[in-house]
């Protein structure tokens, strides 16, 4: 419900983020990989069923491949899935997204941002998206217990700037979800997740504060 609400708010205000969500391993029939319900897939299908949108792009930058989202949306041509993730990380058997980029262990800020900066225009070249769902998993961070990439705090902030500025400048509504992040240092982890909201707030229309929703 949090992601459905955030998606509707994004369509209305241009950008909105759910302070939860991004449970991208869940399938139609069962949960998987710490994920019970696939909020982005559900929200996508809700918006399509309502006729609110015709073309949906999913940009999944959690360090784990978005197998559940790819599986649920594979027969839905109005939704396009993109995942950039660690090649040697969960899930062992990936389910192909429309576009996948698998990164080697140890990929750091510069190489990561180069790949991302190159693919965003390609994702938008042939099609006009009505909304983008952005999974901003912070498990790409160097200190994450499950990630195997080595992004820094500055790298994470640059990533959010890159993604959010790209779609906002193109006038495409963006719905952000927090995705994964695994650390026993909870304040540090919360600060990493907060970067999404800090960057999103800077791109919200000055007349309309960034809309946030939370999911229980
Ligand atoms: Zn993850």
Short mmCIF file of N, CA and C in Angstrom, two decimals, residues 70-198:
data_model
loop_
_atom_site.label_atom_id
_atom_site.label_comp_id
_atom_site.label_asym_id
_atom_site.label_seq_id
_atom_site.Cartn_x
_atom_site.Cartn_y
_atom_site.Cartn_z
N UNK A 70 11.06 -9.15 -12.29
CA UNK A 70 11.19 -9.62 -13.67
C UNK A 70 10.20 -10.74 -13.95
N UNK A 71 10.07 -11.65 -12.99
CA UNK A 71 9.18 -12.80 -13.17
C UNK A 71 7.72 -12.36 -13.25
N UNK A 72 7.32 -11.50 -12.33
CA UNK A 72 5.90 -11.09 -12.28
C UNK A 72 5.52 -10.27 -13.51
N UNK A 73 6.44 -9.44 -13.99
CA UNK A 73 6.10 -8.51 -15.08
C UNK A 73 6.55 -9.01 -16.46
N UNK A 74 7.04 -10.25 -16.53
CA UNK A 74 7.63 -10.70 -17.81
C UNK A 74 6.62 -10.77 -18.95
N UNK A 75 5.36 -11.01 -18.64
CA UNK A 75 4.35 -11.08 -19.70
C UNK A 75 3.53 -9.79 -19.82
N UNK A 76 4.02 -8.73 -19.19
CA UNK A 76 3.32 -7.44 -19.24
C UNK A 76 4.14 -6.47 -20.09
N UNK A 77 3.80 -6.32 -21.37
CA UNK A 77 4.63 -5.49 -22.26
C UNK A 77 4.62 -4.01 -21.90
N UNK A 78 3.66 -3.58 -21.09
CA UNK A 78 3.61 -2.16 -20.72
C UNK A 78 4.58 -1.83 -19.59
N UNK A 79 5.21 -2.85 -19.02
CA UNK A 79 6.20 -2.62 -17.96
C UNK A 79 7.55 -3.16 -18.42
N UNK A 80 8.59 -2.36 -18.21
CA UNK A 80 9.94 -2.70 -18.66
C UNK A 80 10.84 -2.73 -17.43
N UNK A 81 11.56 -3.85 -17.27
CA UNK A 81 12.37 -4.00 -16.06
C UNK A 81 13.86 -3.90 -16.38
N UNK A 82 14.55 -3.12 -15.56
CA UNK A 82 16.01 -2.98 -15.66
C UNK A 82 16.60 -3.23 -14.28
N UNK A 83 17.62 -4.07 -14.22
CA UNK A 83 18.31 -4.36 -12.96
C UNK A 83 19.82 -4.25 -13.18
N UNK A 84 20.48 -3.49 -12.30
CA UNK A 84 21.95 -3.48 -12.29
C UNK A 84 22.36 -3.96 -10.90
N UNK A 85 23.17 -5.00 -10.85
CA UNK A 85 23.38 -5.74 -9.61
C UNK A 85 24.74 -6.43 -9.60
N UNK A 86 25.07 -7.02 -8.46
CA UNK A 86 26.29 -7.79 -8.35
C UNK A 86 26.13 -9.17 -8.96
N UNK A 87 27.04 -9.52 -9.85
CA UNK A 87 26.93 -10.78 -10.58
C UNK A 87 26.98 -11.99 -9.66
N UNK A 88 27.85 -11.94 -8.64
CA UNK A 88 28.08 -13.13 -7.81
C UNK A 88 27.23 -13.10 -6.53
N UNK A 89 26.15 -12.38 -6.56
CA UNK A 89 25.32 -12.26 -5.37
C UNK A 89 23.98 -12.98 -5.58
N UNK A 90 23.21 -13.11 -4.48
CA UNK A 90 21.86 -13.66 -4.53
C UNK A 90 21.03 -12.92 -5.57
N UNK A 91 20.12 -13.53 -6.30
CA UNK A 91 19.82 -14.96 -6.33
C UNK A 91 20.81 -15.70 -7.24
N UNK A 92 21.09 -16.95 -6.88
CA UNK A 92 22.05 -17.73 -7.66
C UNK A 92 21.52 -17.92 -9.09
N UNK A 93 20.23 -18.22 -9.19
CA UNK A 93 19.60 -18.34 -10.53
C UNK A 93 18.81 -17.08 -10.78
N UNK A 94 19.31 -16.24 -11.66
CA UNK A 94 18.65 -14.97 -11.96
C UNK A 94 17.52 -15.21 -12.97
N UNK A 95 16.50 -14.39 -12.89
CA UNK A 95 15.43 -14.42 -13.89
C UNK A 95 15.59 -13.16 -14.72
N UNK A 96 15.72 -13.32 -16.01
CA UNK A 96 16.11 -12.19 -16.87
C UNK A 96 15.10 -11.04 -16.79
N UNK A 97 15.63 -9.85 -16.56
CA UNK A 97 14.85 -8.63 -16.71
C UNK A 97 14.85 -8.28 -18.19
N UNK A 98 14.18 -7.21 -18.57
CA UNK A 98 14.27 -6.76 -19.97
C UNK A 98 15.70 -6.33 -20.27
N UNK A 99 16.35 -5.68 -19.33
CA UNK A 99 17.78 -5.37 -19.43
C UNK A 99 18.42 -5.65 -18.08
N UNK A 100 19.52 -6.40 -18.09
CA UNK A 100 20.29 -6.67 -16.88
C UNK A 100 21.73 -6.24 -17.08
N UNK A 101 22.32 -5.63 -16.06
CA UNK A 101 23.76 -5.39 -16.05
C UNK A 101 24.29 -6.05 -14.78
N UNK A 102 25.19 -7.03 -14.96
CA UNK A 102 25.79 -7.73 -13.84
C UNK A 102 27.20 -7.19 -13.62
N UNK A 103 27.47 -6.73 -12.40
CA UNK A 103 28.75 -6.10 -12.10
C UNK A 103 29.64 -7.05 -11.30
N UNK A 104 30.95 -6.99 -11.53
CA UNK A 104 31.87 -7.84 -10.76
C UNK A 104 32.04 -7.35 -9.33
N UNK A 105 32.43 -8.26 -8.44
CA UNK A 105 32.75 -7.89 -7.05
C UNK A 105 33.74 -6.73 -7.06
N UNK A 106 33.56 -5.82 -6.12
CA UNK A 106 34.53 -4.75 -5.96
C UNK A 106 34.32 -3.56 -6.86
N UNK A 107 33.26 -3.60 -7.68
CA UNK A 107 32.98 -2.42 -8.51
C UNK A 107 32.80 -1.21 -7.59
N UNK A 108 33.56 -0.17 -7.82
CA UNK A 108 33.49 1.01 -6.97
C UNK A 108 32.74 2.15 -7.63
N UNK A 109 32.80 3.30 -6.99
CA UNK A 109 32.01 4.47 -7.40
C UNK A 109 32.15 4.78 -8.89
N UNK A 110 33.39 4.94 -9.34
CA UNK A 110 33.61 5.48 -10.69
C UNK A 110 33.05 4.56 -11.77
N UNK A 111 33.40 3.27 -11.69
CA UNK A 111 32.94 2.33 -12.71
C UNK A 111 31.42 2.16 -12.63
N UNK A 112 30.89 2.14 -11.41
CA UNK A 112 29.45 1.99 -11.21
C UNK A 112 28.69 3.16 -11.85
N UNK A 113 29.13 4.36 -11.54
CA UNK A 113 28.43 5.55 -12.04
C UNK A 113 28.59 5.69 -13.55
N UNK A 114 29.72 5.25 -14.09
CA UNK A 114 29.91 5.25 -15.54
C UNK A 114 28.89 4.36 -16.23
N UNK A 115 28.73 3.14 -15.72
CA UNK A 115 27.77 2.21 -16.33
C UNK A 115 26.36 2.77 -16.24
N UNK A 116 26.04 3.31 -15.09
CA UNK A 116 24.68 3.83 -14.88
C UNK A 116 24.41 5.04 -15.77
N UNK A 117 25.37 5.93 -15.83
CA UNK A 117 25.20 7.13 -16.66
C UNK A 117 25.03 6.81 -18.13
N UNK A 118 25.64 5.71 -18.56
CA UNK A 118 25.54 5.32 -19.97
C UNK A 118 24.21 4.65 -20.28
N UNK A 119 23.67 3.91 -19.32
CA UNK A 119 22.47 3.12 -19.63
C UNK A 119 21.19 3.95 -19.53
N UNK A 120 21.15 4.97 -18.70
CA UNK A 120 19.89 5.71 -18.51
C UNK A 120 19.35 6.28 -19.83
N UNK A 121 20.18 6.94 -20.65
CA UNK A 121 19.64 7.44 -21.92
C UNK A 121 19.18 6.31 -22.84
N UNK A 122 19.87 5.15 -22.78
CA UNK A 122 19.45 4.02 -23.62
C UNK A 122 18.08 3.51 -23.20
N UNK A 123 17.82 3.51 -21.90
CA UNK A 123 16.53 3.03 -21.41
C UNK A 123 15.39 3.95 -21.85
N UNK A 124 15.73 5.18 -22.12
CA UNK A 124 14.69 6.17 -22.46
C UNK A 124 14.67 6.50 -23.95
N UNK A 125 15.51 5.83 -24.73
CA UNK A 125 15.67 6.23 -26.13
C UNK A 125 14.43 5.97 -26.97
N UNK A 126 13.82 4.81 -26.80
CA UNK A 126 12.76 4.44 -27.74
C UNK A 126 11.36 4.58 -27.21
N UNK A 127 11.23 5.07 -25.99
CA UNK A 127 9.91 4.99 -25.38
C UNK A 127 9.73 6.12 -24.37
N UNK A 128 8.53 6.60 -24.28
CA UNK A 128 8.20 7.65 -23.32
C UNK A 128 7.57 7.00 -22.08
N UNK A 129 8.27 7.07 -20.97
CA UNK A 129 7.77 6.43 -19.75
C UNK A 129 6.80 7.35 -19.01
N UNK A 130 5.73 6.76 -18.52
CA UNK A 130 4.76 7.54 -17.73
C UNK A 130 5.17 7.63 -16.28
N UNK A 131 5.96 6.66 -15.83
CA UNK A 131 6.45 6.66 -14.45
C UNK A 131 7.66 5.74 -14.37
N UNK A 132 8.59 6.07 -13.49
CA UNK A 132 9.69 5.16 -13.21
C UNK A 132 9.64 4.78 -11.73
N UNK A 133 9.73 3.49 -11.48
CA UNK A 133 9.90 3.00 -10.10
C UNK A 133 11.40 2.81 -9.89
N UNK A 134 11.91 3.44 -8.85
CA UNK A 134 13.35 3.39 -8.60
C UNK A 134 13.63 2.65 -7.28
N UNK A 135 14.24 1.47 -7.38
CA UNK A 135 14.65 0.72 -6.19
C UNK A 135 16.07 1.17 -5.83
N UNK A 136 16.18 1.93 -4.73
CA UNK A 136 17.45 2.55 -4.34
C UNK A 136 18.12 1.76 -3.21
N UNK A 137 18.18 0.44 -3.37
CA UNK A 137 18.85 -0.39 -2.37
C UNK A 137 20.25 0.13 -2.05
N UNK A 138 20.57 0.19 -0.76
CA UNK A 138 21.88 0.70 -0.36
C UNK A 138 22.87 -0.43 -0.07
N UNK A 139 22.50 -1.65 -0.45
CA UNK A 139 23.41 -2.78 -0.21
C UNK A 139 24.56 -2.84 -1.21
N UNK A 140 24.67 -1.82 -2.05
CA UNK A 140 25.87 -1.66 -2.90
C UNK A 140 27.03 -1.04 -2.12
N UNK A 141 26.75 -0.62 -0.87
CA UNK A 141 27.76 0.10 -0.08
C UNK A 141 28.90 -0.82 0.37
N UNK A 142 30.09 -0.25 0.46
CA UNK A 142 31.28 -1.03 0.82
C UNK A 142 31.14 -1.73 2.17
N UNK A 143 30.40 -1.12 3.11
CA UNK A 143 30.30 -1.70 4.44
C UNK A 143 29.07 -2.57 4.63
N UNK A 144 28.35 -2.83 3.54
CA UNK A 144 27.17 -3.69 3.64
C UNK A 144 27.60 -5.13 3.87
N UNK A 145 26.84 -5.85 4.71
CA UNK A 145 27.22 -7.23 5.03
C UNK A 145 26.93 -8.18 3.88
N UNK A 146 25.98 -7.86 3.01
CA UNK A 146 25.61 -8.78 1.93
C UNK A 146 26.04 -8.31 0.54
N UNK A 147 26.28 -7.05 0.40
CA UNK A 147 26.70 -6.55 -0.91
C UNK A 147 28.15 -6.93 -1.16
N UNK A 148 28.56 -6.94 -2.41
CA UNK A 148 29.95 -7.24 -2.73
C UNK A 148 30.54 -6.13 -3.60
N UNK A 149 29.80 -5.06 -3.73
CA UNK A 149 30.32 -3.90 -4.44
C UNK A 149 30.92 -2.96 -3.38
N UNK A 150 31.52 -1.89 -3.82
CA UNK A 150 32.28 -1.08 -2.86
C UNK A 150 31.99 0.41 -3.03
N UNK A 151 30.71 0.73 -3.06
CA UNK A 151 30.38 2.14 -3.17
C UNK A 151 30.57 2.85 -1.82
N UNK A 152 30.92 4.12 -1.88
CA UNK A 152 31.05 4.96 -0.69
C UNK A 152 29.75 5.74 -0.47
N UNK A 153 29.68 6.45 0.64
CA UNK A 153 28.54 7.34 0.88
C UNK A 153 28.41 8.36 -0.24
N UNK A 154 29.54 8.92 -0.66
CA UNK A 154 29.51 9.91 -1.75
C UNK A 154 29.06 9.26 -3.05
N UNK A 155 29.47 8.02 -3.26
CA UNK A 155 29.04 7.30 -4.46
C UNK A 155 27.54 7.08 -4.47
N UNK A 156 27.00 6.71 -3.30
CA UNK A 156 25.56 6.54 -3.18
C UNK A 156 24.82 7.84 -3.48
N UNK A 157 25.33 8.93 -2.93
CA UNK A 157 24.67 10.22 -3.14
C UNK A 157 24.74 10.61 -4.62
N UNK A 158 25.88 10.34 -5.25
CA UNK A 158 26.00 10.63 -6.69
C UNK A 158 25.04 9.77 -7.49
N UNK A 159 24.85 8.52 -7.07
CA UNK A 159 23.91 7.65 -7.77
C UNK A 159 22.50 8.22 -7.71
N UNK A 160 22.07 8.62 -6.50
CA UNK A 160 20.70 9.15 -6.36
C UNK A 160 20.54 10.44 -7.16
N UNK A 161 21.59 11.28 -7.16
CA UNK A 161 21.56 12.51 -7.96
C UNK A 161 21.41 12.18 -9.44
N UNK A 162 22.18 11.21 -9.90
CA UNK A 162 22.18 10.84 -11.30
C UNK A 162 20.79 10.36 -11.73
N UNK A 163 20.23 9.43 -10.96
CA UNK A 163 18.94 8.84 -11.33
C UNK A 163 17.82 9.88 -11.21
N UNK A 164 17.75 10.54 -10.09
CA UNK A 164 16.62 11.44 -9.85
C UNK A 164 16.69 12.64 -10.78
N UNK A 165 17.87 13.23 -10.96
CA UNK A 165 17.96 14.39 -11.84
C UNK A 165 17.64 14.00 -13.27
N UNK A 166 18.08 12.81 -13.68
CA UNK A 166 17.83 12.38 -15.06
C UNK A 166 16.33 12.33 -15.35
N UNK A 167 15.60 11.66 -14.49
CA UNK A 167 14.17 11.48 -14.77
C UNK A 167 13.37 12.75 -14.50
N UNK A 168 13.76 13.52 -13.50
CA UNK A 168 13.02 14.75 -13.24
C UNK A 168 13.24 15.76 -14.36
N UNK A 169 14.47 15.84 -14.87
CA UNK A 169 14.72 16.78 -15.97
C UNK A 169 13.98 16.35 -17.23
N UNK A 170 13.74 15.05 -17.36
CA UNK A 170 12.98 14.54 -18.50
C UNK A 170 11.47 14.66 -18.27
N UNK A 171 11.07 15.11 -17.09
CA UNK A 171 9.66 15.27 -16.79
C UNK A 171 8.93 13.96 -16.53
N UNK A 172 9.68 12.93 -16.16
CA UNK A 172 9.08 11.62 -15.90
C UNK A 172 8.89 11.45 -14.39
N UNK A 173 7.65 11.20 -13.95
CA UNK A 173 7.42 11.00 -12.51
C UNK A 173 8.26 9.84 -11.96
N UNK A 174 8.76 10.01 -10.76
CA UNK A 174 9.62 8.99 -10.14
C UNK A 174 9.06 8.59 -8.78
N UNK A 175 8.89 7.28 -8.61
CA UNK A 175 8.48 6.72 -7.32
C UNK A 175 9.65 5.94 -6.75
N UNK A 176 10.22 6.40 -5.64
CA UNK A 176 11.37 5.74 -5.04
C UNK A 176 10.95 4.78 -3.93
N UNK A 177 11.68 3.68 -3.84
CA UNK A 177 11.51 2.73 -2.73
C UNK A 177 12.91 2.40 -2.20
N UNK A 178 13.00 1.97 -0.93
CA UNK A 178 14.33 1.95 -0.31
C UNK A 178 15.14 0.69 -0.61
N UNK A 179 14.50 -0.43 -0.88
CA UNK A 179 15.26 -1.64 -1.18
C UNK A 179 16.08 -2.12 0.01
N UNK A 180 17.14 -2.87 -0.29
CA UNK A 180 17.90 -3.56 0.75
C UNK A 180 19.01 -2.72 1.34
N UNK A 181 19.46 -3.18 2.50
CA UNK A 181 20.58 -2.56 3.20
C UNK A 181 20.79 -3.37 4.46
N UNK A 182 22.02 -3.86 4.67
CA UNK A 182 22.27 -4.82 5.75
C UNK A 182 23.51 -4.39 6.51
N UNK A 183 23.26 -3.92 7.73
CA UNK A 183 24.36 -3.48 8.57
C UNK A 183 23.92 -3.61 10.01
N UNK A 184 24.85 -3.97 10.89
CA UNK A 184 24.51 -4.00 12.31
C UNK A 184 24.60 -2.60 12.92
N UNK A 185 25.18 -1.68 12.18
CA UNK A 185 25.24 -0.28 12.62
C UNK A 185 23.99 0.42 12.07
N UNK A 186 22.92 0.37 12.86
CA UNK A 186 21.62 0.82 12.36
C UNK A 186 21.60 2.33 12.05
N UNK A 187 22.17 3.19 12.90
CA UNK A 187 22.19 4.62 12.53
C UNK A 187 22.91 4.87 11.20
N UNK A 188 24.02 4.16 10.97
CA UNK A 188 24.74 4.34 9.70
C UNK A 188 23.89 3.87 8.53
N UNK A 189 23.18 2.77 8.74
CA UNK A 189 22.32 2.23 7.68
C UNK A 189 21.17 3.20 7.38
N UNK A 190 20.56 3.72 8.46
CA UNK A 190 19.46 4.67 8.27
C UNK A 190 19.94 5.90 7.52
N UNK A 191 21.15 6.36 7.84
CA UNK A 191 21.70 7.53 7.15
C UNK A 191 21.89 7.25 5.67
N UNK A 192 22.28 6.02 5.34
CA UNK A 192 22.44 5.66 3.93
C UNK A 192 21.08 5.69 3.21
N UNK A 193 20.06 5.10 3.84
CA UNK A 193 18.73 5.12 3.21
C UNK A 193 18.20 6.54 3.10
N UNK A 194 18.58 7.40 4.05
CA UNK A 194 18.05 8.77 4.05
C UNK A 194 18.55 9.58 2.86
N UNK A 195 19.65 9.14 2.26
CA UNK A 195 20.20 9.90 1.13
C UNK A 195 19.17 10.01 0.00
N UNK A 196 18.42 8.92 -0.23
CA UNK A 196 17.38 8.95 -1.26
C UNK A 196 16.42 10.11 -1.03
N UNK A 197 16.01 10.28 0.23
CA UNK A 197 15.00 11.29 0.55
C UNK A 197 15.61 12.69 0.51
N UNK A 198 16.88 12.79 0.92
CA UNK A 198 17.55 14.09 0.87
C UNK A 198 17.67 14.58 -0.58
#
